[in-house]
C-alpha cells in the first residue's frame, strides 16, 4: 500500500521508497524515511495535496509524491 491510499486520521509506518533520482531525494529530505511514523491529517477537496504530520511537523505532499512512499498501517 502507498501513502496515497491511507485514509484521513490513520497513522502508518514507512516501509520503503519507490522511484529514484530527484523525487526519492526530495521525499527523503522532507523527513520521510524508512520506519518514520506518518499521520494523515487531511486531504484537499480534489484529492491533491495530502497534508501529513511526520517527525513532529506538518507537510504537504502531492499525490504523485505520496504514491512513491510504501507504507503499512499502524494497528
PDB file of C-alpha atoms in Angstrom:
ATOM      1  CA  UNK A   1       0.000   0.000   0.000  1.00  0.00           C
ATOM      2  CA  UNK A   2       1.199   3.541  -0.620  1.00  0.00           C
ATOM      3  CA  UNK A   3       0.798   6.773   1.333  1.00  0.00           C
ATOM      4  CA  UNK A   4      -1.688   7.897  -1.320  1.00  0.00           C
ATOM      5  CA  UNK A   5      -4.057   5.080  -0.217  1.00  0.00           C
ATOM      6  CA  UNK A   6      -4.062   5.932   3.518  1.00  0.00           C
ATOM      7  CA  UNK A   7      -7.296   7.495   4.787  1.00  0.00           C
ATOM      8  CA  UNK A   8      -7.584  10.713   6.804  1.00  0.00           C
ATOM      9  CA  UNK A   9      -6.976  10.085  10.519  1.00  0.00           C
ATOM     10  CA  UNK A  10      -4.867   6.957  10.022  1.00  0.00           C
ATOM     11  CA  UNK A  11      -1.244   6.513  11.052  1.00  0.00           C
ATOM     12  CA  UNK A  12       1.211   4.440   9.063  1.00  0.00           C
ATOM     13  CA  UNK A  13       4.866   3.448   9.083  1.00  0.00           C
ATOM     14  CA  UNK A  14       7.104   3.959   6.063  1.00  0.00           C
ATOM     15  CA  UNK A  15       8.368   0.613   4.716  1.00  0.00           C
ATOM     16  CA  UNK A  16      10.295   1.895   1.723  1.00  0.00           C
ATOM     17  CA  UNK A  17      10.594   4.462  -1.030  1.00  0.00           C
ATOM     18  CA  UNK A  18       9.996   3.624  -4.664  1.00  0.00           C
ATOM     19  CA  UNK A  19      11.224   5.548  -7.654  1.00  0.00           C
ATOM     20  CA  UNK A  20      14.584   7.166  -7.825  1.00  0.00           C
ATOM     21  CA  UNK A  21      16.601  10.233  -8.567  1.00  0.00           C
ATOM     22  CA  UNK A  22      15.331  13.653  -7.613  1.00  0.00           C
ATOM     23  CA  UNK A  23      11.892  12.537  -6.414  1.00  0.00           C
ATOM     24  CA  UNK A  24      13.276   9.997  -3.946  1.00  0.00           C
ATOM     25  CA  UNK A  25      15.859  12.516  -2.665  1.00  0.00           C
ATOM     26  CA  UNK A  26      13.168  15.198  -2.213  1.00  0.00           C
ATOM     27  CA  UNK A  27      10.959  12.832  -0.211  1.00  0.00           C
ATOM     28  CA  UNK A  28      13.881  11.801   1.997  1.00  0.00           C
ATOM     29  CA  UNK A  29      14.891  15.449   2.530  1.00  0.00           C
ATOM     30  CA  UNK A  30      11.375  16.120   3.855  1.00  0.00           C
ATOM     31  CA  UNK A  31      11.969  13.545   6.608  1.00  0.00           C
ATOM     32  CA  UNK A  32      10.012  10.665   5.122  1.00  0.00           C
ATOM     33  CA  UNK A  33      12.425   7.777   5.562  1.00  0.00           C
ATOM     34  CA  UNK A  34      12.114   4.092   6.485  1.00  0.00           C
ATOM     35  CA  UNK A  35      10.393   3.444   9.830  1.00  0.00           C
ATOM     36  CA  UNK A  36       9.092   7.031  10.113  1.00  0.00           C
ATOM     37  CA  UNK A  37       5.561   7.368  11.513  1.00  0.00           C
ATOM     38  CA  UNK A  38       3.225   9.362   9.243  1.00  0.00           C
ATOM     39  CA  UNK A  39      -0.210  10.637  10.301  1.00  0.00           C
ATOM     40  CA  UNK A  40      -2.571  11.743   7.522  1.00  0.00           C
ATOM     41  CA  UNK A  41      -4.199  14.972   8.725  1.00  0.00           C
ATOM     42  CA  UNK A  42      -6.335  15.958   5.757  1.00  0.00           C
ATOM     43  CA  UNK A  43      -6.756  15.723   2.014  1.00  0.00           C
ATOM     44  CA  UNK A  44      -7.689  18.650  -0.217  1.00  0.00           C
ATOM     45  CA  UNK A  45     -11.205  18.560  -1.759  1.00  0.00           C
ATOM     46  CA  UNK A  46      -9.897  17.415  -5.144  1.00  0.00           C
ATOM     47  CA  UNK A  47      -7.501  14.929  -3.522  1.00  0.00           C
ATOM     48  CA  UNK A  48      -4.285  16.869  -4.098  1.00  0.00           C
ATOM     49  CA  UNK A  49      -2.306  17.735  -1.959  1.00  0.00           C
ATOM     50  CA  UNK A  50      -2.284  15.471   1.096  1.00  0.00           C
ATOM     51  CA  UNK A  51      -1.369  17.028   4.451  1.00  0.00           C
ATOM     52  CA  UNK A  52       0.560  14.767   6.826  1.00  0.00           C
ATOM     53  CA  UNK A  53       2.406  15.018  10.129  1.00  0.00           C
ATOM     54  CA  UNK A  54       5.844  13.416  10.174  1.00  0.00           C
ATOM     55  CA  UNK A  55       8.578  13.767  12.813  1.00  0.00           C
ATOM     56  CA  UNK A  56       6.566  16.443  14.626  1.00  0.00           C
ATOM     57  CA  UNK A  57       5.891  18.824  11.759  1.00  0.00           C
ATOM     58  CA  UNK A  58       3.225  19.268   9.111  1.00  0.00           C
ATOM     59  CA  UNK A  59       3.957  18.618   5.475  1.00  0.00           C
ATOM     60  CA  UNK A  60       2.009  18.749   2.218  1.00  0.00           C
ATOM     61  CA  UNK A  61       2.637  16.153  -0.483  1.00  0.00           C
ATOM     62  CA  UNK A  62       1.281  15.810  -3.971  1.00  0.00           C
ATOM     63  CA  UNK A  63      -0.418  12.539  -4.876  1.00  0.00           C
ATOM     64  CA  UNK A  64       2.360  11.573  -7.283  1.00  0.00           C
ATOM     65  CA  UNK A  65       4.927  12.005  -4.470  1.00  0.00           C
ATOM     66  CA  UNK A  66       2.773  10.078  -1.982  1.00  0.00           C
ATOM     67  CA  UNK A  67       2.458   7.247  -4.497  1.00  0.00           C
ATOM     68  CA  UNK A  68       6.224   6.646  -4.187  1.00  0.00           C
ATOM     69  CA  UNK A  69       6.044   6.056  -0.410  1.00  0.00           C
ATOM     70  CA  UNK A  70       5.355   2.427   0.514  1.00  0.00           C
ATOM     71  CA  UNK A  71       3.664   2.131   3.944  1.00  0.00           C
ATOM     72  CA  UNK A  72       1.915  -0.232   6.321  1.00  0.00           C
ATOM     73  CA  UNK A  73      -0.856   0.805   8.705  1.00  0.00           C
ATOM     74  CA  UNK A  74      -0.207   1.008  12.433  1.00  0.00           C
ATOM     75  CA  UNK A  75      -2.641  -1.174  14.355  1.00  0.00           C
TER      76      UNK A  75
END
